Amino acid sequence: REVFSGGGFGGIEDLFGGGTSRRSRGASRSGSDLKIKLPLTLEEINTGVTKKIKIRRMDICKTCQGEGAKPGTSRITCPVCHGSGEVREISRSIFGQMVNVRPCNNCHGEGSVAEQRCPVCAGDGRIRDQKEISVQVPAGVNSGNYLTMRGEGNAGVRKGPRGDLIVIFEEKNHAMFIRNNDDIFVNLHISAAEAVLGTDLEIPTLNGRVRLTIPPGTQPGKMLRLKNKGIPHLHHTGRGDQIVRIEVDIPINISGSEKKMYQDLVELEQKRGLKFARFSKIE
Ligand SMILES: [Zn+2]
Ligand SMILES: [Zn+2]
């Protein structure tokens, strides 16, 4: 079976009863697998979600019950291969007799053909149909993780086993949050005065609003951590954190009284002298 990047998603597959035999018997052939992408919001990934999705897949033709023959008629032994499904070609060469075996073109290797083809499926025994499938997405999945739903793919030919449905998860972009592993990052913009004096603010998280204390003297770029407010871990208990990154907004348009205050501040600094070195090496 094909292996997708971003695997490491074992365990989930076991829920859908693996180990069904995919060997085909006689004329039957197993159906092919279907792959679909399932976009998910961060909110859905955070809680886990049951999604109903519509898929188009091959299903058994109800008119002919998958036999491919017009109702009332039956399948007859293929006149070309006489039921073996194979054609043998014998040729002579200097090494002696050579036997070449290939599938019969007339019956596609089935050994039998419909006396009259089913008018609905044109003899294939299957028709394309739409089906609604319920997908249970566990909390904490990542883009590229996939879920294999056994026996939900395309129907097989002549009652061969169904293929699998492979649901590949895709994380949608969020308006505010970005995700790194199971941590959530967000910028918090505070004013210069708030950075100097410190403040107490409500922060939105995927798990509700949380109060965060910004200590006095907080520098731009400072990362503050809200423990256990991130995404649940997929493979073990617990969850990531939310990281709040401080941005200090320097005002551009200020009122006359604000300007006066800043001017007073600059005067004070000039009298007292700077408390930091003017220059430093860029790191
Ligand atoms: Zn049919
Ligand atoms: Zn044949």
Coordinates of C-alpha atoms and ligand atoms in Angstrom, one line a residue:
R1 CA 0.0 0.0 0.0
E2 CA 1.1 3.5 -0.7
V3 CA 2.7 5.4 2.1
F4 CA 2.1 9.1 2.5
S5 CA 4.5 11.6 3.8
G6 CA 3.6 12.8 7.2
G7 CA 2.7 9.3 8.3
G8 CA 3.2 8.3 11.9
F9 CA -0.5 8.1 12.2
G10 CA -0.8 4.4 13.0
G11 CA -3.2 3.2 15.6
I12 CA -6.2 5.0 14.1
E13 CA -6.2 2.5 11.2
D14 CA -6.8 -0.4 13.5
L15 CA -10.2 1.0 14.4
F16 CA -11.5 0.2 10.9
G17 CA -10.8 -3.5 11.1
G18 CA -7.8 -4.1 8.8
G19 CA -6.6 -7.4 7.5
T20 CA -9.3 -7.9 5.0
S21 CA -8.0 -10.0 2.1
R22 CA -7.6 -8.2 -1.1
R23 CA -7.0 -11.4 -3.2
S24 CA -9.5 -11.7 -6.0
R25 CA -11.2 -14.9 -6.9
G26 CA -12.1 -16.0 -10.4
A27 CA -13.5 -13.2 -12.5
S28 CA -13.8 -10.7 -9.6
R29 CA -11.3 -7.9 -9.2
S30 CA -10.9 -5.6 -6.2
G31 CA -12.0 -2.0 -6.5
S32 CA -9.5 0.8 -6.5
D33 CA -8.7 3.0 -3.6
L34 CA -10.1 6.5 -3.4
K35 CA -8.1 9.5 -2.0
I36 CA -9.8 12.7 -0.9
K37 CA -8.5 15.8 0.9
L38 CA -10.4 17.0 3.9
P39 CA -9.8 20.6 4.9
L40 CA -10.1 21.3 8.6
T41 CA -10.1 24.6 10.6
L42 CA -7.8 24.9 13.6
E43 CA -10.9 24.9 15.8
E44 CA -11.9 21.5 14.4
I45 CA -8.4 20.1 14.8
N46 CA -8.4 21.4 18.4
T47 CA -11.6 19.6 19.4
G48 CA -11.7 16.7 17.0
V49 CA -14.8 16.6 14.7
T50 CA -17.1 14.3 12.9
K51 CA -17.3 15.5 9.3
K52 CA -19.9 14.3 6.7
I53 CA -18.3 14.3 3.3
K54 CA -19.8 13.5 -0.1
I55 CA -17.7 11.2 -2.3
R56 CA -18.3 10.0 -5.8
R57 CA -17.4 6.4 -6.1
M58 CA -18.1 3.2 -8.1
D59 CA -21.0 1.2 -6.7
I60 CA -22.6 -2.1 -7.7
C61 CA -25.2 -1.6 -10.4
K62 CA -28.5 -2.4 -8.9
T63 CA -30.1 -3.2 -12.2
C64 CA -27.8 -6.2 -12.9
Q65 CA -26.6 -6.9 -9.4
G66 CA -23.0 -6.4 -10.7
E67 CA -23.3 -9.1 -13.3
G68 CA -23.2 -6.8 -16.2
A69 CA -25.9 -8.7 -18.0
K70 CA -29.3 -7.3 -19.0
P71 CA -31.9 -8.5 -16.5
G72 CA -33.5 -11.7 -17.8
T73 CA -30.4 -12.7 -19.7
S74 CA -27.4 -14.4 -18.3
R75 CA -23.7 -14.6 -18.7
I76 CA -22.4 -17.1 -21.2
T77 CA -19.0 -18.8 -21.5
C78 CA -16.7 -16.6 -23.5
P79 CA -16.6 -18.1 -27.0
V80 CA -13.0 -16.9 -27.6
C81 CA -11.2 -18.4 -24.5
H82 CA -13.9 -21.0 -23.7
G83 CA -14.1 -19.9 -20.1
S84 CA -10.4 -19.9 -19.2
G85 CA -10.0 -16.2 -19.4
E86 CA -6.7 -16.7 -21.1
V87 CA -5.5 -17.0 -24.6
R88 CA -2.5 -19.2 -25.4
E89 CA -0.4 -18.5 -28.4
I90 CA 2.0 -21.1 -29.6
S91 CA 4.9 -20.2 -31.8
R92 CA 7.8 -22.2 -33.1
S93 CA 11.3 -21.1 -32.9
I94 CA 14.8 -22.7 -33.2
F95 CA 14.6 -23.4 -29.4
G96 CA 11.3 -25.3 -29.9
Q97 CA 7.7 -24.6 -29.1
M98 CA 7.0 -21.3 -27.2
V99 CA 3.8 -20.7 -25.3
N100 CA 2.7 -17.2 -24.6
V101 CA -0.3 -16.7 -22.3
R102 CA -2.2 -13.5 -22.1
P103 CA -5.6 -12.4 -20.8
C104 CA -8.5 -12.8 -23.2
N105 CA -9.4 -9.5 -24.8
N106 CA -13.0 -10.5 -25.5
C107 CA -14.0 -11.1 -21.8
H108 CA -11.2 -9.1 -20.1
G109 CA -10.0 -12.3 -18.5
E110 CA -13.3 -13.1 -16.9
G111 CA -14.0 -16.2 -18.9
S112 CA -17.6 -15.2 -19.4
V113 CA -19.5 -12.4 -21.3
A114 CA -23.0 -11.0 -20.9
E115 CA -25.3 -12.4 -23.6
Q116 CA -26.8 -8.9 -23.7
R117 CA -25.1 -6.0 -21.8
C118 CA -26.9 -4.3 -18.9
P119 CA -28.2 -1.0 -20.4
V120 CA -27.6 0.9 -17.1
C121 CA -23.9 0.1 -16.6
A122 CA -23.0 -0.9 -20.1
G123 CA -21.8 -4.3 -18.9
D124 CA -19.3 -3.1 -16.3
G125 CA -21.5 -4.1 -13.4
R126 CA -20.8 -0.9 -11.6
I127 CA -22.1 2.7 -11.8
R128 CA -20.7 6.0 -10.5
D129 CA -22.7 7.1 -7.5
Q130 CA -22.6 9.7 -4.7
K131 CA -22.3 8.6 -1.1
E132 CA -22.2 10.5 2.2
I133 CA -19.5 9.2 4.5
S134 CA -19.0 10.2 8.1
V135 CA -15.4 10.7 9.0
Q136 CA -14.3 10.9 12.7
V137 CA -11.3 13.2 12.9
P138 CA -9.4 12.8 16.1
A139 CA -8.1 16.0 17.8
G140 CA -4.5 17.0 17.0
V141 CA -4.1 15.8 13.4
N142 CA -1.7 17.5 11.1
S143 CA -1.7 18.4 7.4
G144 CA -0.7 15.2 5.6
N145 CA -2.0 12.8 8.2
Y146 CA -4.5 10.4 6.7
L147 CA -7.1 8.0 7.8
T148 CA -7.7 4.7 5.9
M149 CA -11.4 3.7 5.8
R150 CA -11.3 0.1 4.7
G151 CA -13.9 -1.0 2.2
E152 CA -15.2 2.5 1.5
G153 CA -13.4 2.9 -1.8
N154 CA -14.6 1.9 -5.3
A155 CA -16.7 -1.3 -5.6
G156 CA -14.8 -4.3 -7.1
V157 CA -15.7 -5.9 -10.4
R158 CA -18.0 -8.9 -10.3
K159 CA -18.4 -8.7 -6.5
G160 CA -14.7 -8.2 -5.9
P161 CA -13.8 -6.5 -2.6
R162 CA -14.1 -2.8 -2.3
G163 CA -11.1 -0.6 -2.3
D164 CA -10.3 1.7 0.6
L165 CA -11.1 5.4 1.1
I166 CA -8.1 7.4 2.1
V167 CA -8.9 10.7 3.8
I168 CA -6.0 13.1 3.8
F169 CA -6.3 15.9 6.3
E170 CA -5.4 19.5 5.4
E171 CA -5.2 22.4 7.9
K172 CA -6.9 25.6 6.7
N173 CA -5.2 28.9 7.3
H174 CA -6.5 30.7 10.4
A175 CA -7.2 34.4 10.5
M176 CA -5.1 35.0 13.7
F177 CA -3.3 31.9 14.9
I178 CA -0.5 30.0 13.4
R179 CA 0.5 26.5 14.5
N180 CA 3.9 25.1 15.2
N181 CA 3.7 21.4 16.2
D182 CA 1.0 21.6 18.8
D183 CA 1.8 25.1 20.0
I184 CA -0.3 28.1 18.8
F185 CA 1.4 31.5 18.2
V186 CA -0.2 34.9 18.2
N187 CA 1.1 38.5 18.2
L188 CA -0.1 40.8 21.0
H189 CA 0.1 44.5 20.3
I190 CA 0.6 46.8 23.3
S191 CA 1.3 50.5 23.5
A192 CA 4.7 51.9 24.6
A193 CA 3.1 53.1 27.9
E194 CA 1.6 49.6 28.5
A195 CA 5.1 48.0 27.8
V196 CA 6.7 50.3 30.4
L197 CA 4.0 50.1 33.1
G198 CA 2.8 46.5 32.5
T199 CA -0.9 45.5 32.1
D200 CA -3.3 42.7 32.4
L201 CA -5.2 41.6 29.2
E202 CA -7.7 39.0 28.0
I203 CA -6.1 36.8 25.3
P204 CA -8.2 34.8 22.8
T205 CA -7.1 31.1 22.6
L206 CA -8.6 28.1 20.8
N207 CA -9.7 27.1 24.3
G208 CA -11.5 30.2 25.4
R209 CA -10.3 33.6 26.6
V210 CA -7.5 33.7 29.2
R211 CA -6.1 36.5 31.3
L212 CA -2.4 37.3 30.8
T213 CA -0.2 39.5 32.9
I214 CA 2.3 41.6 30.9
P215 CA 4.9 42.6 33.5
P216 CA 6.3 46.1 33.7
G217 CA 9.3 46.7 31.3
T218 CA 8.2 44.1 28.8
Q219 CA 10.4 44.2 25.7
P220 CA 9.2 43.9 22.0
G221 CA 9.6 40.3 20.8
K222 CA 9.1 38.9 24.3
M223 CA 7.4 35.5 24.2
L224 CA 4.9 34.9 27.0
R225 CA 3.6 31.3 27.4
L226 CA 0.0 30.2 28.2
K227 CA 0.5 26.7 29.4
N228 CA -1.8 23.9 27.9
K229 CA -3.7 26.3 25.7
G230 CA -2.6 24.8 22.5
I231 CA -3.6 21.8 20.4
P232 CA -4.1 18.4 22.0
H233 CA -1.3 15.9 21.2
L234 CA -2.4 13.2 18.7
H235 CA -0.5 10.3 20.2
H236 CA -0.4 11.1 23.9
T237 CA -2.2 13.0 26.6
G238 CA -1.8 16.7 27.1
R239 CA -1.7 19.6 24.7
G240 CA 0.7 22.3 23.4
D241 CA 0.9 25.8 24.7
Q242 CA -0.1 29.2 23.3
I243 CA 2.8 31.5 22.8
V244 CA 2.0 35.3 22.9
R245 CA 4.6 37.4 21.2
I246 CA 4.7 41.0 22.2
E247 CA 4.7 43.8 19.6
V248 CA 5.1 47.3 20.9
D249 CA 3.2 49.8 18.8
I250 CA 4.9 53.2 18.6
P251 CA 2.2 55.9 18.0
I252 CA 2.4 57.9 14.8
N253 CA -0.5 60.4 15.3
I254 CA -0.5 61.8 18.8
S255 CA -2.5 64.6 20.4
G256 CA -0.9 67.8 21.7
S257 CA -1.1 66.7 25.3
E258 CA 0.6 63.4 24.5
K259 CA 3.3 65.2 22.6
K260 CA 3.9 67.4 25.6
M261 CA 4.3 64.3 27.8
Y262 CA 6.8 62.7 25.5
Q263 CA 8.7 65.9 25.3
D264 CA 8.9 66.1 29.1
L265 CA 10.1 62.5 29.1
V266 CA 12.9 63.2 26.7
E267 CA 13.9 66.3 28.8
L268 CA 14.0 64.1 31.9
E269 CA 16.2 61.5 30.0
Q270 CA 18.6 64.1 28.8
K271 CA 19.0 65.5 32.3
R272 CA 19.5 62.1 33.9
G273 CA 21.4 60.5 31.1
L274 CA 20.6 57.3 29.1
K275 CA 20.3 54.0 31.0
F276 CA 21.4 52.0 28.0
A277 CA 24.3 52.0 25.5
R278 CA 23.4 53.8 22.3
F279 CA 25.0 51.2 20.0
S280 CA 25.4 47.5 20.1
K281 CA 26.4 44.7 17.7
I282 CA 23.5 43.2 15.7
E283 CA 23.0 39.6 16.7
Ligands
ZN1 ZN -25.8 -3.1 -14.7
ZN2 ZN -12.6 -14.8 -23.1

